PDB file of C-alpha atoms and ligand atoms in Angstrom:
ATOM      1  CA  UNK R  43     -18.810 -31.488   7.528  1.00  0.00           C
ATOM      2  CA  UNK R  44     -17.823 -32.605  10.929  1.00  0.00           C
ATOM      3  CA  UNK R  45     -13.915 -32.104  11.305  1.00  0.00           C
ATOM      4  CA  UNK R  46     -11.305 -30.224   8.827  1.00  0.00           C
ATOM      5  CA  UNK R  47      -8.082 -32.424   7.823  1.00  0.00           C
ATOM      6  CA  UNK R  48      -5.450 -30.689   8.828  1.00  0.00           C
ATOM      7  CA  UNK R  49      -1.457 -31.792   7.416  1.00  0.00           C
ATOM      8  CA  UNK R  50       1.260 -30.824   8.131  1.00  0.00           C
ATOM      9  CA  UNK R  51       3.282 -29.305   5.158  1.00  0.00           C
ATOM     10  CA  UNK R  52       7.101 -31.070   4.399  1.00  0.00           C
ATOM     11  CA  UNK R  53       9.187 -28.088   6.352  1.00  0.00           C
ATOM     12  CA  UNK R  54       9.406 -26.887  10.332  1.00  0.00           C
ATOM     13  CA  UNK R  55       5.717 -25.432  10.513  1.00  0.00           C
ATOM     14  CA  UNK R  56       2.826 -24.478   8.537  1.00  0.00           C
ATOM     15  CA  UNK R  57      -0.333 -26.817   7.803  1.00  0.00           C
ATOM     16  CA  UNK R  58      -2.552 -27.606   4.937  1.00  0.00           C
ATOM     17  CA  UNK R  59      -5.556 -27.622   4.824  1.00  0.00           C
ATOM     18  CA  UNK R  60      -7.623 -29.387   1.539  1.00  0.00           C
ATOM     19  CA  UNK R  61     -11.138 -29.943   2.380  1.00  0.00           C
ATOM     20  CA  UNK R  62     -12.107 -26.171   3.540  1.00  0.00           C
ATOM     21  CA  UNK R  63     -14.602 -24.228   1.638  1.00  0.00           C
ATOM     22  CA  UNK R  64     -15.982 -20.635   1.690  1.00  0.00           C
ATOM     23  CA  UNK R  65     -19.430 -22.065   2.511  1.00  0.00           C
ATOM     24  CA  UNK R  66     -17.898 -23.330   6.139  1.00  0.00           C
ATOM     25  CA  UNK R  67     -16.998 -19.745   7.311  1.00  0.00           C
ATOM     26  CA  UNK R  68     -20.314 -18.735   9.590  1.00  0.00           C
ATOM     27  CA  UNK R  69     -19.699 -22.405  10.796  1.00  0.00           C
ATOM     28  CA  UNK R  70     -17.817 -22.267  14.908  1.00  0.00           C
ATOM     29  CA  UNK R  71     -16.972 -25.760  15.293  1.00  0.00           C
ATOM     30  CA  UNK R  72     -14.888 -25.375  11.966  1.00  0.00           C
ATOM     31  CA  UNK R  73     -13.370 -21.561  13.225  1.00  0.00           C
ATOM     32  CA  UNK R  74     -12.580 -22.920  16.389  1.00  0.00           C
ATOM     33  CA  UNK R  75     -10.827 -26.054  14.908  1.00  0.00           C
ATOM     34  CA  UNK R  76      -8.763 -23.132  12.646  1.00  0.00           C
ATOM     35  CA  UNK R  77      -7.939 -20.966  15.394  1.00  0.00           C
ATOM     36  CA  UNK R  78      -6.722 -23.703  17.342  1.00  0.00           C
ATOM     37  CA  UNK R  79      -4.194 -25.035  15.075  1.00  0.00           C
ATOM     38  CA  UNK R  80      -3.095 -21.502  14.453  1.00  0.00           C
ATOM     39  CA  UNK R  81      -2.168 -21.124  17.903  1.00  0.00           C
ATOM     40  CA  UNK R  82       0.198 -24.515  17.572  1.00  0.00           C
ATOM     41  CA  UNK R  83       1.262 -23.581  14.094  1.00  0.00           C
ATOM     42  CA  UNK R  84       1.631 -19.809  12.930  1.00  0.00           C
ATOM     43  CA  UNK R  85       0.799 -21.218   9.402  1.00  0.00           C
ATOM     44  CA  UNK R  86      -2.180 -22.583   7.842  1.00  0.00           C
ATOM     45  CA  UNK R  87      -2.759 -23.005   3.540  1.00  0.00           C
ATOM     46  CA  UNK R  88      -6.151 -23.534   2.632  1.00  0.00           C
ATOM     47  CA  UNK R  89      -5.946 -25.277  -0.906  1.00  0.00           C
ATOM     48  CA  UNK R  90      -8.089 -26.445  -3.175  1.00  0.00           C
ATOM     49  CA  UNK R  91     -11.456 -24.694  -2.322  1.00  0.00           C
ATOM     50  CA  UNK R  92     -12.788 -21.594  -5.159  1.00  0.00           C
ATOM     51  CA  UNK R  93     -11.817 -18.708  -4.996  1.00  0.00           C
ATOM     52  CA  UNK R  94     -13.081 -16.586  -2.341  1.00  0.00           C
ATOM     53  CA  UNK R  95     -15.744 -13.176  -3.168  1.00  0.00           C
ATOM     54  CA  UNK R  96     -14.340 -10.168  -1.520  1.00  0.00           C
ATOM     55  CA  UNK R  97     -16.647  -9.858   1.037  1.00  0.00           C
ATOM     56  CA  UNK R  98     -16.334 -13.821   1.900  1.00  0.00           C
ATOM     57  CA  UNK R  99     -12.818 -12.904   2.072  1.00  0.00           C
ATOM     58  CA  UNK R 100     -13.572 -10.059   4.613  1.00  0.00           C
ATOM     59  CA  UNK R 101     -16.153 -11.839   6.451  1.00  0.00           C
ATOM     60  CA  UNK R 102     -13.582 -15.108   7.329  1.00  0.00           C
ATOM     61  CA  UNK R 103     -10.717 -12.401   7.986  1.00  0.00           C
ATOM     62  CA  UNK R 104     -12.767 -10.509  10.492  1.00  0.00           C
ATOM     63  CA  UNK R 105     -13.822 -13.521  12.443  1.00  0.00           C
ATOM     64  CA  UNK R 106     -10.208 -13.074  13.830  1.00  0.00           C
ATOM     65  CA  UNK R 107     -10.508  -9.908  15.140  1.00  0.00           C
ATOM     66  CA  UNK R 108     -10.770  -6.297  13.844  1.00  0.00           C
ATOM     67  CA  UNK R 109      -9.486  -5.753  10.712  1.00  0.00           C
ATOM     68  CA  UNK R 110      -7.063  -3.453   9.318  1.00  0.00           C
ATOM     69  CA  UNK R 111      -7.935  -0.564   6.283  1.00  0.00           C
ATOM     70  CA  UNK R 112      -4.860  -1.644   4.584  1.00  0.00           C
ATOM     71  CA  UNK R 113      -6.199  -1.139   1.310  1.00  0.00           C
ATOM     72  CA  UNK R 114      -7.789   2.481   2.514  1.00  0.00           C
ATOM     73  CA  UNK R 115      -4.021   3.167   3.675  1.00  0.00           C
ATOM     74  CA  UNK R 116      -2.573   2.705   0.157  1.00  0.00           C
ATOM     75  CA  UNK R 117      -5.414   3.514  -1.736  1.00  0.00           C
ATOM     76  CA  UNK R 118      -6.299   0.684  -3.519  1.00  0.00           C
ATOM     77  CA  UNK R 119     -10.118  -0.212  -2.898  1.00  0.00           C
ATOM     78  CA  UNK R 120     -12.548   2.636  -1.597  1.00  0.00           C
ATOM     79  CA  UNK R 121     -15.277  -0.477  -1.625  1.00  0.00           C
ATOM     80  CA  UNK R 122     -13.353  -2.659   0.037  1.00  0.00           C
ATOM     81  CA  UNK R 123     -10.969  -0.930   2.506  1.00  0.00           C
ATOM     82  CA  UNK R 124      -9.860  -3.659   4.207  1.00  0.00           C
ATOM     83  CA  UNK R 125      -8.605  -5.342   0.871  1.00  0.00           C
ATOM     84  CA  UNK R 126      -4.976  -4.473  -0.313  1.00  0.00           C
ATOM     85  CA  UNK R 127      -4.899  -5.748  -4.135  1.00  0.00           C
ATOM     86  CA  UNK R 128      -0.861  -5.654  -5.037  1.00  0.00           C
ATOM     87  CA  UNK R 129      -0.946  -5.891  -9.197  1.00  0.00           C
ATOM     88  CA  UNK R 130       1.496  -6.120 -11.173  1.00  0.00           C
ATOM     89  CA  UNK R 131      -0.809  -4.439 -13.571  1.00  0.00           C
ATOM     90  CA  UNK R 132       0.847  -1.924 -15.330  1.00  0.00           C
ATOM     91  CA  UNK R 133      -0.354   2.017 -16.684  1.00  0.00           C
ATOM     92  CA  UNK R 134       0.362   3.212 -19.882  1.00  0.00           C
ATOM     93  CA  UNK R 135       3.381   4.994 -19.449  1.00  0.00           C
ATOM     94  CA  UNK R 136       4.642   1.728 -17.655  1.00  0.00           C
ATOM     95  CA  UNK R 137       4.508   1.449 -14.413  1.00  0.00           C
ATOM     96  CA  UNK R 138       2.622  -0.117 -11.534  1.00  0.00           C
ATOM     97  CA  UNK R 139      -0.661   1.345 -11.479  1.00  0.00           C
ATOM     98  CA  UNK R 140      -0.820   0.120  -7.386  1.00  0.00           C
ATOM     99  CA  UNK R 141       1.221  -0.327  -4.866  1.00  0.00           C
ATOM    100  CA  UNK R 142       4.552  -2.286  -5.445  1.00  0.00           C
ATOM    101  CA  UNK R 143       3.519  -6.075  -6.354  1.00  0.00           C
ATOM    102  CA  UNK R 144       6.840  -7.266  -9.091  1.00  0.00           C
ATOM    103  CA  UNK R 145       9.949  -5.739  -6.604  1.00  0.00           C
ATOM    104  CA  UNK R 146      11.250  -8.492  -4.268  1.00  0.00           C
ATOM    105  CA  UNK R 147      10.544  -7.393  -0.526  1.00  0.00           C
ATOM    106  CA  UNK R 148      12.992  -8.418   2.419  1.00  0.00           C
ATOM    107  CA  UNK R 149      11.814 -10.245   5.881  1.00  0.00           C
ATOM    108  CA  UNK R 150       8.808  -7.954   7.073  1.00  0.00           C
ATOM    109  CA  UNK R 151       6.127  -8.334   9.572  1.00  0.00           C
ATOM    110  CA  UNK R 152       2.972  -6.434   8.005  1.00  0.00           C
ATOM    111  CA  UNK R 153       2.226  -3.141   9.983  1.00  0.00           C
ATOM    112  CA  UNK R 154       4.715  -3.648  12.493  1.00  0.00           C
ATOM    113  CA  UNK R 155       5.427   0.038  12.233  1.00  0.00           C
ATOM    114  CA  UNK R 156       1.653   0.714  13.524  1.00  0.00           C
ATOM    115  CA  UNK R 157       0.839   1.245  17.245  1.00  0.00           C
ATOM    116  CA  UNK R 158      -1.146  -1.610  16.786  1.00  0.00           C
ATOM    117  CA  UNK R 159       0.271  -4.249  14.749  1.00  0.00           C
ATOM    118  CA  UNK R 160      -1.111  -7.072  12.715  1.00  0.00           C
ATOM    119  CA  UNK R 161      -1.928 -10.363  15.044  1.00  0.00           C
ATOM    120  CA  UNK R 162      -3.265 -12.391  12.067  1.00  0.00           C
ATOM    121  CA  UNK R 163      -2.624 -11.660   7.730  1.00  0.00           C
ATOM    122  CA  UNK R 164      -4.134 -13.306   5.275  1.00  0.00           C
ATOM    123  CA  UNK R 165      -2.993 -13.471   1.642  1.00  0.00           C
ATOM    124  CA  UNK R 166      -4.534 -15.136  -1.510  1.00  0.00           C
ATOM    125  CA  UNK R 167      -3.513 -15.397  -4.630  1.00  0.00           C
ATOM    126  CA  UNK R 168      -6.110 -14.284  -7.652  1.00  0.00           C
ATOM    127  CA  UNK R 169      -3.838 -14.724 -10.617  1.00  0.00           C
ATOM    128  CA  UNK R 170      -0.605 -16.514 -10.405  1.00  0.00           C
ATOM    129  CA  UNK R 171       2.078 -16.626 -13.124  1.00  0.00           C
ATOM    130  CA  UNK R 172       2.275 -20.029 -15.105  1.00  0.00           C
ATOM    131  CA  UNK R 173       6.383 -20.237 -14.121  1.00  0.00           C
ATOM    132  CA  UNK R 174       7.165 -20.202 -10.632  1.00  0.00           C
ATOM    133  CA  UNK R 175       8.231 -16.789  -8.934  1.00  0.00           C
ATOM    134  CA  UNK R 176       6.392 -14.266  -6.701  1.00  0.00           C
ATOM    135  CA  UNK R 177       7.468 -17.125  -4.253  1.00  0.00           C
ATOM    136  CA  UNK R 178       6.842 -16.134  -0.714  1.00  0.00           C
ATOM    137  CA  UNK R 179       9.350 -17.377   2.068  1.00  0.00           C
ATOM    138  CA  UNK R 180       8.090 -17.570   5.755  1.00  0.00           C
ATOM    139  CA  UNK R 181      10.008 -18.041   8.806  1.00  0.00           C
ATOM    140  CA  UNK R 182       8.753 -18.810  12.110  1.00  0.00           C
ATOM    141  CA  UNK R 183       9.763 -16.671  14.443  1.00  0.00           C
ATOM    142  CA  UNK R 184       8.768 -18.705  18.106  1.00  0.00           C
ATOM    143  CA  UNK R 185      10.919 -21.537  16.780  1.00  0.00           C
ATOM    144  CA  UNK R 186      13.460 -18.193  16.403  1.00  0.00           C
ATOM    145  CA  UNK R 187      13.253 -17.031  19.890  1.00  0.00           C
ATOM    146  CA  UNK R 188      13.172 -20.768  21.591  1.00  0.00           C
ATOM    147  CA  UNK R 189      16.787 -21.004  19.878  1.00  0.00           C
ATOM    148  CA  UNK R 190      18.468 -17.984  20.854  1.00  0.00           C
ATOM    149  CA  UNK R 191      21.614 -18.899  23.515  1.00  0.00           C
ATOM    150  CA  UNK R 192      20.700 -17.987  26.929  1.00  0.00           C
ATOM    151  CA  UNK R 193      22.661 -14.669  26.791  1.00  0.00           C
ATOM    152  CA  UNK R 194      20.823 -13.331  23.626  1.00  0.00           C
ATOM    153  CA  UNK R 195      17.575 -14.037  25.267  1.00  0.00           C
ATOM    154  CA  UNK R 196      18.385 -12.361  28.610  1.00  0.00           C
ATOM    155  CA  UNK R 197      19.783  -9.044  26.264  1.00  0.00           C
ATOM    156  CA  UNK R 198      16.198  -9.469  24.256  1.00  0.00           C
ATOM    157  CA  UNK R 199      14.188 -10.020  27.340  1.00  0.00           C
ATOM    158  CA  UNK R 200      12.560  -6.562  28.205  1.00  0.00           C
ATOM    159  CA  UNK R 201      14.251  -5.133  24.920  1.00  0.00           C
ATOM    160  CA  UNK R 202      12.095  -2.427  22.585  1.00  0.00           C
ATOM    161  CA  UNK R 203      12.412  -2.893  19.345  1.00  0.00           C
ATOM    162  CA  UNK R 204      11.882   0.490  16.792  1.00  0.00           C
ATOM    163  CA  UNK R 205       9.758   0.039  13.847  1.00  0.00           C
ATOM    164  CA  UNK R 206       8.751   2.116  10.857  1.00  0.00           C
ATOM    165  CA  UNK R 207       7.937   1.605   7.336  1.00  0.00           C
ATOM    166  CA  UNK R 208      11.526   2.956   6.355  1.00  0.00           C
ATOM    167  CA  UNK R 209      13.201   0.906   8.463  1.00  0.00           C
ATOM    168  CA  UNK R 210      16.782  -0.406   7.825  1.00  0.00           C
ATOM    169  CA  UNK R 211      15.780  -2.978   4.731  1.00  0.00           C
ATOM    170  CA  UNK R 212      19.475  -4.029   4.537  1.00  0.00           C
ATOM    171  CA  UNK R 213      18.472  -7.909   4.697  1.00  0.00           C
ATOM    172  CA  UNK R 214      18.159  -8.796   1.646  1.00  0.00           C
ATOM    173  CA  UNK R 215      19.721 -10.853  -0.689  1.00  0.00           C
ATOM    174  CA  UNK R 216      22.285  -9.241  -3.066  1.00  0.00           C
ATOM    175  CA  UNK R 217      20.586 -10.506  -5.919  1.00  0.00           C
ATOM    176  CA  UNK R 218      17.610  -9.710  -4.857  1.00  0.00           C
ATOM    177  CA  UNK R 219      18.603  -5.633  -4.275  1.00  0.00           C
ATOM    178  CA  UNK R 220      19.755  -5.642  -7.570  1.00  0.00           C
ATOM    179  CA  UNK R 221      16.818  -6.900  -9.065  1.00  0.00           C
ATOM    180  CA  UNK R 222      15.025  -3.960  -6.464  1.00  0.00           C
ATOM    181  CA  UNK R 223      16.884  -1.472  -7.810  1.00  0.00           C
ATOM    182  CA  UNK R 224      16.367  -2.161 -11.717  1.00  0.00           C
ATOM    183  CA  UNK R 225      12.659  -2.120 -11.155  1.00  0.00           C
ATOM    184  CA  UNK R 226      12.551   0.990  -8.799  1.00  0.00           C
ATOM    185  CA  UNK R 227      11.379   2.991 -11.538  1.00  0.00           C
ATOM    186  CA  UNK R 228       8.575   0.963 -12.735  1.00  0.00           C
ATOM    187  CA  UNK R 229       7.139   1.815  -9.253  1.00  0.00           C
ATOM    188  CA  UNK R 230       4.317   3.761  -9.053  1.00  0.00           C
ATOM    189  CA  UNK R 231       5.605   7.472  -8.085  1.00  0.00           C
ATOM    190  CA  UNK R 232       2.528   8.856  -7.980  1.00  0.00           C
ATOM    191  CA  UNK R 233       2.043   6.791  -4.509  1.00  0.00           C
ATOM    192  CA  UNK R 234       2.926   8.676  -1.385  1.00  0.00           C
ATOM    193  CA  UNK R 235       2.452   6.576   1.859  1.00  0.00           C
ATOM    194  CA  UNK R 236      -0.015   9.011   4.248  1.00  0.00           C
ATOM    195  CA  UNK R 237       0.620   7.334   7.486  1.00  0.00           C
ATOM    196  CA  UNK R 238       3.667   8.355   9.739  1.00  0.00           C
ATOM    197  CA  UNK R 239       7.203   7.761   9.581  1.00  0.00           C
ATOM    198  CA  UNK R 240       8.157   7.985  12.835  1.00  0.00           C
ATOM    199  CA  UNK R 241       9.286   4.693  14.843  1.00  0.00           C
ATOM    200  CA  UNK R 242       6.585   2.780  16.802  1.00  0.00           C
ATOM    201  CA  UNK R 243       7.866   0.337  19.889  1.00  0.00           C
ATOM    202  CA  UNK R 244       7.366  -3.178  20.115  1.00  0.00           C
ATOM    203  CA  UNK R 245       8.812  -6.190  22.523  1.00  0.00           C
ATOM    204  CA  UNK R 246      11.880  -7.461  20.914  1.00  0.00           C
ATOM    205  CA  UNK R 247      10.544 -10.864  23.194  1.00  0.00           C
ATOM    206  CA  UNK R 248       6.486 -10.730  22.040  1.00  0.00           C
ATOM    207  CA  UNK R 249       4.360 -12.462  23.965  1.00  0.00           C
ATOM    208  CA  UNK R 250       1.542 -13.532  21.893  1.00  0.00           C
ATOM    209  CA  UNK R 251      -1.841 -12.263  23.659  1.00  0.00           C
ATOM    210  CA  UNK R 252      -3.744 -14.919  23.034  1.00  0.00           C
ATOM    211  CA  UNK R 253      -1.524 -18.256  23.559  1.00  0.00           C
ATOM    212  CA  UNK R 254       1.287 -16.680  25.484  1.00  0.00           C
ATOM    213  CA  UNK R 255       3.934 -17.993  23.276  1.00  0.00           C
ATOM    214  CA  UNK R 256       7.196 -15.281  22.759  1.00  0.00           C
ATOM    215  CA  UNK R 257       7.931 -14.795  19.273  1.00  0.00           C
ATOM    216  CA  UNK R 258      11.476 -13.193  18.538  1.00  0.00           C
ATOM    217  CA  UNK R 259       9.715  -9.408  16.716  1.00  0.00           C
ATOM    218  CA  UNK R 260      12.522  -7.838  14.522  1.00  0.00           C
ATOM    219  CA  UNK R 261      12.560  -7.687  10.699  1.00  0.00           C
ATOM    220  CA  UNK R 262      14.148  -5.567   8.091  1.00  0.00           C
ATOM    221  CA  UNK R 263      11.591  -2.428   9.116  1.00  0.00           C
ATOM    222  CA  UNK R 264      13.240  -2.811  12.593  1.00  0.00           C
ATOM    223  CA  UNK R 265      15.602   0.426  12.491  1.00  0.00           C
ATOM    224  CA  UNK R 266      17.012   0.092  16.145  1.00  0.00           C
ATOM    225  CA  UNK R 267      16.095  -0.525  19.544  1.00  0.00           C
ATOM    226  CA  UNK R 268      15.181   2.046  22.038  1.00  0.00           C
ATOM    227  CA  UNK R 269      17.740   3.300  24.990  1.00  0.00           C
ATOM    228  CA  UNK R 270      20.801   1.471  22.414  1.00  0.00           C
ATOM    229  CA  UNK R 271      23.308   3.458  19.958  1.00  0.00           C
ATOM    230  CA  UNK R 272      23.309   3.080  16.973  1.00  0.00           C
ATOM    231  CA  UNK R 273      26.129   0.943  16.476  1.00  0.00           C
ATOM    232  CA  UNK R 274      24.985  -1.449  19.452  1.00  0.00           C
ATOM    233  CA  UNK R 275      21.637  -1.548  17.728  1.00  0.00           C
ATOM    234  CA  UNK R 276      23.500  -2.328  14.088  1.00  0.00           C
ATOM    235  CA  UNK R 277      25.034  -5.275  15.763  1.00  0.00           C
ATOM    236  CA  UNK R 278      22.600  -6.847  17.877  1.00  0.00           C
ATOM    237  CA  UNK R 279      20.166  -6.623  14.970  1.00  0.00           C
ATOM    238  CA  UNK R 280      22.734  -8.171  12.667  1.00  0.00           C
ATOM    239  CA  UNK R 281      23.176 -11.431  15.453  1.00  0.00           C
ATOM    240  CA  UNK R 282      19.043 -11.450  15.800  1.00  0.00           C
ATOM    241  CA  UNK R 283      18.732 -11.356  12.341  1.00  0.00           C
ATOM    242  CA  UNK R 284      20.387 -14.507  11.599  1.00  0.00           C
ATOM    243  CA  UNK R 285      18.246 -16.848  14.674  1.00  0.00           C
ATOM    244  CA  UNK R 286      15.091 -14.857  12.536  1.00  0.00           C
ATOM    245  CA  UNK R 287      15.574 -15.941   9.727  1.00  0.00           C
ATOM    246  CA  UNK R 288      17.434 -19.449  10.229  1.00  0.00           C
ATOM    247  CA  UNK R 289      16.929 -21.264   6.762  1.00  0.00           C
ATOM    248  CA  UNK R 290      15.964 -24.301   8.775  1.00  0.00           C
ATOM    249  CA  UNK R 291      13.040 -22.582  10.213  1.00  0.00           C
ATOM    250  CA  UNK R 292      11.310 -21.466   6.697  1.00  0.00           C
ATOM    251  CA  UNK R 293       8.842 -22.314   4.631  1.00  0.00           C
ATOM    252  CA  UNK R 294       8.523 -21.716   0.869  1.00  0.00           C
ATOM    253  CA  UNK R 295       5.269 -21.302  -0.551  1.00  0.00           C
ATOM    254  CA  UNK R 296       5.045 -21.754  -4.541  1.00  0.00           C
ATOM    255  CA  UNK R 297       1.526 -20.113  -5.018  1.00  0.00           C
ATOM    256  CA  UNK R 298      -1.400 -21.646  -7.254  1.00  0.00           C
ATOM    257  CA  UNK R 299      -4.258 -20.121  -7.750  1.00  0.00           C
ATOM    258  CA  UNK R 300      -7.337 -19.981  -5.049  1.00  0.00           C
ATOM    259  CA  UNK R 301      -4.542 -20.291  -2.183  1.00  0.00           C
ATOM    260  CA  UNK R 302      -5.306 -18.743   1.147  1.00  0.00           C
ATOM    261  CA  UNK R 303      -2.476 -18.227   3.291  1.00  0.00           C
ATOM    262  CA  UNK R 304      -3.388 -17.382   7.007  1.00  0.00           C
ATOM    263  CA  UNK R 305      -0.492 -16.923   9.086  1.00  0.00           C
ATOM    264  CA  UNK R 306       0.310 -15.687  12.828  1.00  0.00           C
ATOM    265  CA  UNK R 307       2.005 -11.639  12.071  1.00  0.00           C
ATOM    266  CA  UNK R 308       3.540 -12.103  15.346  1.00  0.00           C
ATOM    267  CA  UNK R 309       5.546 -15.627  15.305  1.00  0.00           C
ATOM    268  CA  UNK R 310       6.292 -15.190  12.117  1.00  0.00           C
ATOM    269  CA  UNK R 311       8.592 -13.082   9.407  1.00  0.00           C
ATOM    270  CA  UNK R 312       8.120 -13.536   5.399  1.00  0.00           C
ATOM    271  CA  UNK R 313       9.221 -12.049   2.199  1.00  0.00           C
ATOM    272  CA  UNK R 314       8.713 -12.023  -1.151  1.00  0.00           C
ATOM    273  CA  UNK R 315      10.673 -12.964  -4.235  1.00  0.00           C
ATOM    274  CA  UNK R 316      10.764 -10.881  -7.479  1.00  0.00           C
ATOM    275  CA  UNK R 317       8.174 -11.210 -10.020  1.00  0.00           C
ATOM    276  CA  UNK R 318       8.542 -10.579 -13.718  1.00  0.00           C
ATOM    277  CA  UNK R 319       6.879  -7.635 -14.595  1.00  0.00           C
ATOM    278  CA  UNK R 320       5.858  -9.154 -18.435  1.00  0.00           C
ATOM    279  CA  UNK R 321       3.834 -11.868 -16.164  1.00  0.00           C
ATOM    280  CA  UNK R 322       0.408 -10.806 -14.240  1.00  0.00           C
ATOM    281  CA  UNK R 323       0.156 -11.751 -10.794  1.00  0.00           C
ATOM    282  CA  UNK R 324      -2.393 -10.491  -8.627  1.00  0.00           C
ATOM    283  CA  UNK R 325      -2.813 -11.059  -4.802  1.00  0.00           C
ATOM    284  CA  UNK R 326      -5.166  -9.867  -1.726  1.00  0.00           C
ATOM    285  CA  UNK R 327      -3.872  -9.190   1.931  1.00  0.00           C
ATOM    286  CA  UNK R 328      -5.693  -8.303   4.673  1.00  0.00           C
ATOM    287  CA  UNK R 329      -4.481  -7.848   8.261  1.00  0.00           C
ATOM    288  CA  UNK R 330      -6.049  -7.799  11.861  1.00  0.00           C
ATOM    289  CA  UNK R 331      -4.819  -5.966  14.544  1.00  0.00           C
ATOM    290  CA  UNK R 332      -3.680  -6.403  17.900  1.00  0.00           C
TER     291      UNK R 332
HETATM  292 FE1  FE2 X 504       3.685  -8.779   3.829  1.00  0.00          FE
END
């Protein structure tokens, strides 16, 4: 194996990737030739290869830098902590026996609302329905800052953005809160989240700290920005919202099995479509950190 083919996919970023397989990961001409194209594109599918054994999985994630416990967080996976599994897998009384995996979720960024945020996330798909939905929608959000009018970038410029896992959640699509709210009660209640509520700061304007490149960072778990009132905030989130999240700068991914999605946390947003709870879908995400 000498060089990867790398595509590009039929939208305004993200690459393909068809000739990968877990047998290349220990191999640095290969991981160099990934992390290289991730810094021009903050989107890369690896399709086609088998599916990945959790600690393959862990090993390629953590060649990016250190991983998150995301799975330890939710409590998910005691052996593997750096695993989330989101199943749609229901208990007997009916609901989800994990974390949410069938309610649609709006534009995030994973762990934004951590001191340390995710620089890289990885998410693959270990049993997708046979219709399409779980669809995930990505936006790119260096495409999103490189647009903004000169005035919006000067007011973002040096801005803080507030973050926390509550955060605002308002952009989403009607149908889509509807759909939310129908299946709130198939959530799992006996989940409480352990970490803290309380709003982390970010650059509005990130500068990624490996390539430089400044990704606009706000997404529905943005609640505000620091030194603004509320109303101020309200608005100016509303105008950023729409450059984020420009439907010309998306991608949608239609899952199939054995798909590895790797994807920049910082230049990009994405969010998830609903899922049918009477169809089993079953996904792993890890995350590194800053
Ligand atoms: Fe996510």
């Amino acid at each position: 194996m000498s060089r990867l083919v790398i595509e590009k996919v039929d939208a305004a970023f993200g690459l393909i990737i068809t000739n990968w397989k877990p047998e290349f990961i220990g191999e640095t001409k290969i991981f160099s030739q990934i992390k290289e194209a991730l810094s021009e594109d903050p989107l890369i599918i690896f399709r086609g290869q088998r599916q990945l054994t959790d600690s393959e999985l862990i090993e390629f994630a953590s060649n990016f830098g250190d991983l998150f416990n995301g799975g330890e967080l939710f409590g998910v996976n005691s052996t593997t902590p750096e695993i989330l599994e989101l199943s749609t897998e229901l208990d007997e009384g009916g609901s989800e026996k994990l974390v949410s995996s069938a309610t649609p979720l709006p534009w995030h960024t994973d762990y934004c609302y951590l001191p340390r945020p995710s620089r890289e996330s990885f998410l693959n798909a270990v049993v997708i329905p046979s219709t399409e939905c779980g669809t995930t929608w990505f936006a790119n959000t260096y495409l999103a800052y490189e647009s903004l009018s000169k005035s919006l970038k000067q007011r973002v410029d040096g801005l803080s953005g507030l973050h926390k896992l509550e955060g605002s959640n308002r952009h989403q699509a009607a149908v889509e809160t509807k759909t939310y709210e129908d299946r709130r009660t198939q959530k799992n209640s006996n989940f409480n989240y352990p970490g803290s509520r309380d709003p982390v700061e970010h650059p509005a304007a990130y500068k990624h700290p490996l390539h430089n490149r400044t990704a606009l960072y706000i997404n529905s778990l943005t609640c505000g920005f620091a030194d603004m009132n509320n109303s101020e905030s309200e608005a100016l989130l509303s105008e950023l919202f729409l450059e984020a999240a420009a439907p010309e700068r998306t991608y949608k991914h239609v899952w199939q099995e054995n798909d590895l999605v790797l994807f920049d946390t910082i230049g990009t947003i994405h969010r998830r479509e609903a899922q049918p709870f009477n169809e089993h879908r079953v996904m792993r995400q890890l995350s590194t950190l800053i």
